[in-house]
Amino acid sequence: MRRSRFLTSLALTLALALPMASQAQISGVSKVRISTSMGDIEAELYADKAPKTVTNFLQYVNDKHYDGTIFHRVIAGFMVQGGGYDAQYKEKKTRAPVPHEGRQALAAGLKNTTGTLAMARTNDPQSATAQFFINVVDNAFLDPTPIPDGDPVAKFQYQGRVYENVARAQLLNAPQLFGYTVFGKVTSGMDVVQKIRNTPTGAGGPFPTDVPRTPVVIQSITLLK
């Protein structure tokens, strides 16, 4: 997902420690409250499945990066995305990108299903920083593509085409096969997510579409445990 637009082309190209979070929170399950102008959302974060991603997210929480940001991209049949722009549509400064952990998280059972949190990024798989989205429907096409065993991979099928004897590294590094890293799931407040999902949208700031006409503000994100 781009920060402002989803990657639309999937053609195959074969070519921190947290100062205020305990190690248990980093390595296990944390819980956060996302307080918005439409109500509160609570979510679990799975550091046991996506450790670098959760550590990165919680560092932004600890730094209060999300306070005053907006959900700037809302698509009712898809997802709601925020965490990168303030109410004046000024993009907030971020740290270096977090390494992509999509395949690791997928192997641990995390998929882009309704209510899950995932990292937004540009078409560079290694570009995720602070922006995240909440899936409002099952979005299996956003899941990373598993790579079969072997090197070369004897047979690989993608979008109806079959590729034979492909170097494993080519598949592992193909940008369109990375998908999006899921790192958490809403545990309460899906009614709030539904309100955000159904809010009227249009143009806003630098974005021609999908911006809530009435800003949906993330007032704060708080680590609960």
CSV table of C-alpha atoms in Angstrom, one decimal:
chain,number,residue,atom,x,y,z
A,1,MET,CA,0.0,0.0,0.0
A,2,ARG,CA,1.4,3.4,-0.8
A,3,ARG,CA,1.0,6.1,1.9
A,4,SER,CA,-1.7,7.7,-0.3
A,5,ARG,CA,-2.5,5.0,-2.9
A,6,PHE,CA,-2.4,1.3,-3.0
A,7,LEU,CA,0.0,-0.5,-5.3
A,8,THR,CA,-2.2,-1.4,-8.3
A,9,SER,CA,0.2,-3.3,-10.5
A,10,LEU,CA,1.0,-6.9,-9.4
A,11,ALA,CA,2.8,-8.0,-12.6
A,12,LEU,CA,5.5,-10.5,-11.7
A,13,THR,CA,9.0,-9.3,-12.0
A,14,LEU,CA,11.5,-12.1,-11.6
A,15,ALA,CA,14.4,-10.1,-11.3
A,16,LEU,CA,15.0,-0.2,18.8
A,17,ALA,CA,14.6,-0.9,21.7
A,18,LEU,CA,11.5,0.7,23.4
A,19,PRO,CA,12.6,2.8,26.4
A,20,MET,CA,9.2,2.5,28.1
A,21,ALA,CA,8.1,-1.0,27.1
A,22,SER,CA,9.1,-4.1,29.0
A,23,GLN,CA,10.7,-7.1,27.2
A,24,ALA,CA,7.5,-9.0,27.8
A,25,GLN,CA,5.6,-6.4,25.9
A,26,ILE,CA,8.1,-6.5,23.1
A,27,SER,CA,8.2,-10.3,22.8
A,28,GLY,CA,4.6,-11.2,23.6
A,29,VAL,CA,1.2,-9.5,23.2
A,30,SER,CA,0.7,-5.8,23.9
A,31,LYS,CA,-2.6,-3.9,24.0
A,32,VAL,CA,-3.2,-0.4,22.8
A,33,ARG,CA,-6.1,2.0,22.8
A,34,ILE,CA,-6.5,4.2,19.7
A,35,SER,CA,-8.6,7.2,20.8
A,36,THR,CA,-10.3,8.9,17.8
A,37,SER,CA,-12.7,11.7,17.3
A,38,MET,CA,-15.3,9.0,16.6
A,39,GLY,CA,-14.6,6.8,19.6
A,40,ASP,CA,-12.1,4.4,21.0
A,41,ILE,CA,-10.6,1.3,19.4
A,42,GLU,CA,-8.6,-1.3,21.3
A,43,ALA,CA,-6.2,-3.7,19.6
A,44,GLU,CA,-3.7,-6.5,20.5
A,45,LEU,CA,-0.3,-6.3,18.9
A,46,TYR,CA,1.6,-9.6,18.3
A,47,ALA,CA,5.3,-9.0,18.9
A,48,ASP,CA,5.8,-12.8,19.0
A,49,LYS,CA,4.8,-12.9,15.4
A,50,ALA,CA,6.1,-9.6,14.0
A,51,PRO,CA,8.6,-8.4,16.6
A,52,LYS,CA,10.4,-5.6,14.7
A,53,THR,CA,7.1,-4.2,13.4
A,54,VAL,CA,5.5,-4.1,16.8
A,55,THR,CA,8.6,-2.6,18.4
A,56,ASN,CA,8.6,0.1,15.7
A,57,PHE,CA,4.9,0.9,16.2
A,58,LEU,CA,5.2,1.1,19.9
A,59,GLN,CA,8.2,3.4,19.6
A,60,TYR,CA,6.0,5.8,17.6
A,61,VAL,CA,3.3,5.4,20.3
A,62,ASN,CA,5.8,6.2,23.0
A,63,ASP,CA,7.0,9.2,21.0
A,64,LYS,CA,3.4,10.4,20.7
A,65,HIS,CA,3.8,10.5,17.0
A,66,TYR,CA,0.2,9.5,16.3
A,67,ASP,CA,-1.4,12.2,18.5
A,68,GLY,CA,-3.3,14.6,16.3
A,69,THR,CA,-2.9,12.6,13.1
A,70,ILE,CA,-5.8,11.7,10.9
A,71,PHE,CA,-7.3,8.8,9.0
A,72,HIS,CA,-6.5,10.3,5.6
A,73,ARG,CA,-7.6,7.4,3.4
A,74,VAL,CA,-10.9,5.6,3.9
A,75,ILE,CA,-12.4,3.1,1.4
A,76,ALA,CA,-15.6,1.5,2.7
A,77,GLY,CA,-15.1,-1.8,1.0
A,78,PHE,CA,-11.4,-2.1,1.7
A,79,MET,CA,-9.6,-0.4,4.7
A,80,VAL,CA,-9.0,2.7,6.7
A,81,GLN,CA,-5.5,4.2,6.8
A,82,GLY,CA,-3.9,6.8,9.0
A,83,GLY,CA,-1.0,7.8,11.2
A,84,GLY,CA,1.0,9.9,8.8
A,85,TYR,CA,-0.6,13.3,8.4
A,86,ASP,CA,-1.9,15.9,10.7
A,87,ALA,CA,-5.2,17.7,10.3
A,88,GLN,CA,-3.6,20.2,8.0
A,89,TYR,CA,-2.4,17.3,5.8
A,90,LYS,CA,1.2,17.9,6.7
A,91,GLU,CA,3.1,14.6,6.6
A,92,LYS,CA,4.8,13.9,9.9
A,93,LYS,CA,8.5,13.2,10.0
A,94,THR,CA,9.4,9.5,10.6
A,95,ARG,CA,12.3,7.3,11.5
A,96,ALA,CA,14.0,4.9,9.2
A,97,PRO,CA,11.8,2.2,7.7
A,98,VAL,CA,11.2,-1.1,9.6
A,99,PRO,CA,12.2,-4.3,7.9
A,100,HIS,CA,9.4,-6.2,6.2
A,101,GLU,CA,8.1,-9.1,8.3
A,102,GLY,CA,5.1,-10.1,6.3
A,103,ARG,CA,6.1,-13.7,5.5
A,104,GLN,CA,7.1,-14.3,9.1
A,105,ALA,CA,3.8,-13.0,10.3
A,106,LEU,CA,1.9,-15.0,7.7
A,107,ALA,CA,3.7,-18.2,8.8
A,108,ALA,CA,2.6,-17.4,12.3
A,109,GLY,CA,-1.0,-17.2,11.3
A,110,LEU,CA,-1.5,-13.4,10.7
A,111,LYS,CA,-3.5,-12.6,7.6
A,112,ASN,CA,-5.2,-9.5,6.2
A,113,THR,CA,-8.6,-10.4,7.5
A,114,THR,CA,-11.3,-8.1,8.8
A,115,GLY,CA,-10.2,-6.1,11.9
A,116,THR,CA,-6.5,-6.7,11.5
A,117,LEU,CA,-3.9,-4.0,11.6
A,118,ALA,CA,-1.2,-3.9,9.0
A,119,MET,CA,1.6,-1.6,8.0
A,120,ALA,CA,1.2,0.8,5.0
A,121,ARG,CA,4.1,1.3,2.7
A,122,THR,CA,5.0,2.5,-0.8
A,123,ASN,CA,5.7,0.0,-3.6
A,124,ASP,CA,9.1,-0.6,-1.9
A,125,PRO,CA,8.4,-3.5,0.5
A,126,GLN,CA,11.0,-2.1,2.9
A,127,SER,CA,9.5,1.4,3.2
A,128,ALA,CA,7.0,1.0,6.1
A,129,THR,CA,7.5,3.6,8.8
A,130,ALA,CA,4.5,4.9,10.9
A,131,GLN,CA,1.4,4.6,8.8
A,132,PHE,CA,-0.9,1.7,9.3
A,133,PHE,CA,-4.3,0.5,8.1
A,134,ILE,CA,-7.2,-1.5,9.5
A,135,ASN,CA,-8.7,-4.0,7.2
A,136,VAL,CA,-12.5,-3.6,7.1
A,137,VAL,CA,-13.1,-6.7,4.9
A,138,ASP,CA,-11.0,-9.8,4.3
A,139,ASN,CA,-8.2,-8.7,1.9
A,140,ALA,CA,-6.4,-12.0,1.1
A,141,PHE,CA,-4.7,-10.4,-1.9
A,142,LEU,CA,-2.7,-8.3,0.5
A,143,ASP,CA,-1.1,-11.3,2.1
A,144,PRO,CA,2.5,-12.2,1.3
A,145,THR,CA,2.9,-14.9,-1.4
A,146,PRO,CA,4.5,-18.0,0.1
A,147,ILE,CA,7.6,-19.3,-1.8
A,148,PRO,CA,7.8,-23.0,-2.2
A,149,ASP,CA,10.8,-24.9,-1.0
A,150,GLY,CA,13.8,-25.5,-3.2
A,151,ASP,CA,16.5,-23.6,-5.1
A,152,PRO,CA,15.8,-23.3,-7.8
A,153,VAL,CA,12.0,-23.5,-7.2
A,154,ALA,CA,10.8,-26.3,-9.4
A,155,LYS,CA,7.4,-24.9,-10.0
A,156,PHE,CA,5.8,-21.6,-9.0
A,157,GLN,CA,2.3,-20.4,-9.9
A,158,TYR,CA,1.2,-16.8,-9.8
A,159,GLN,CA,-1.9,-15.1,-11.2
A,160,GLY,CA,-2.6,-18.1,-13.4
A,161,ARG,CA,0.8,-18.5,-14.8
A,162,VAL,CA,3.3,-21.2,-14.0
A,163,TYR,CA,7.0,-20.6,-13.7
A,164,GLU,CA,9.6,-23.4,-13.6
A,165,ASN,CA,13.1,-23.7,-12.2
A,166,VAL,CA,13.2,-20.1,-10.8
A,167,ALA,CA,16.1,-19.0,-8.6
A,168,ARG,CA,14.7,-18.8,-5.1
A,169,ALA,CA,16.3,-15.4,-4.5
A,170,GLN,CA,14.4,-13.9,-7.5
A,171,LEU,CA,11.1,-14.9,-5.9
A,172,LEU,CA,12.1,-13.9,-2.4
A,173,ASN,CA,13.1,-10.4,-3.6
A,174,ALA,CA,10.2,-9.8,-6.1
A,175,PRO,CA,8.5,-6.7,-4.7
A,176,GLN,CA,5.0,-7.7,-5.7
A,177,LEU,CA,5.2,-10.9,-3.7
A,178,PHE,CA,5.9,-9.3,-0.3
A,179,GLY,CA,2.4,-8.4,0.6
A,180,TYR,CA,1.7,-6.3,3.7
A,181,THR,CA,2.8,-7.1,7.3
A,182,VAL,CA,-0.1,-7.8,9.7
A,183,PHE,CA,0.9,-7.1,13.3
A,184,GLY,CA,-2.3,-6.7,15.3
A,185,LYS,CA,-6.0,-7.1,15.6
A,186,VAL,CA,-8.9,-5.0,16.9
A,187,THR,CA,-10.3,-6.5,20.1
A,188,SER,CA,-13.0,-3.9,20.8
A,189,GLY,CA,-14.3,-0.8,19.0
A,190,MET,CA,-15.1,-2.4,15.6
A,191,ASP,CA,-18.2,-0.3,15.8
A,192,VAL,CA,-16.0,2.8,15.7
A,193,VAL,CA,-14.0,1.3,12.8
A,194,GLN,CA,-17.4,0.8,11.0
A,195,LYS,CA,-18.3,4.5,11.6
A,196,ILE,CA,-14.9,5.6,10.1
A,197,ARG,CA,-15.4,3.2,7.2
A,198,ASN,CA,-18.8,4.7,6.4
A,199,THR,CA,-17.9,8.3,6.8
A,200,PRO,CA,-18.5,10.4,3.6
A,201,THR,CA,-15.2,11.0,1.6
A,202,GLY,CA,-13.9,13.2,-1.2
A,203,ALA,CA,-10.9,15.3,-2.0
A,204,GLY,CA,-8.7,16.7,0.8
A,205,GLY,CA,-5.3,18.2,1.0
A,206,PRO,CA,-3.1,16.7,-1.6
A,207,PHE,CA,-5.4,13.7,-2.1
A,208,PRO,CA,-8.0,13.7,-4.9
A,209,THR,CA,-10.3,11.0,-3.3
A,210,ASP,CA,-11.0,8.9,-0.2
A,211,VAL,CA,-10.4,11.6,2.4
A,212,PRO,CA,-13.1,11.9,5.1
A,213,ARG,CA,-15.1,15.1,4.6
A,214,THR,CA,-15.2,15.6,8.4
A,215,PRO,CA,-11.6,14.8,9.7
A,216,VAL,CA,-11.3,11.6,11.7
A,217,VAL,CA,-8.6,12.5,14.2
A,218,ILE,CA,-6.4,10.1,16.1
A,219,GLN,CA,-6.3,11.9,19.4
A,220,SER,CA,-3.8,9.5,20.9
A,221,ILE,CA,-2.6,5.9,20.9
A,222,THR,CA,-1.9,4.6,24.4
A,223,LEU,CA,-0.1,1.4,25.5
A,224,LEU,CA,-2.3,-0.4,28.0
A,225,LYS,CA,-0.1,-3.4,28.7
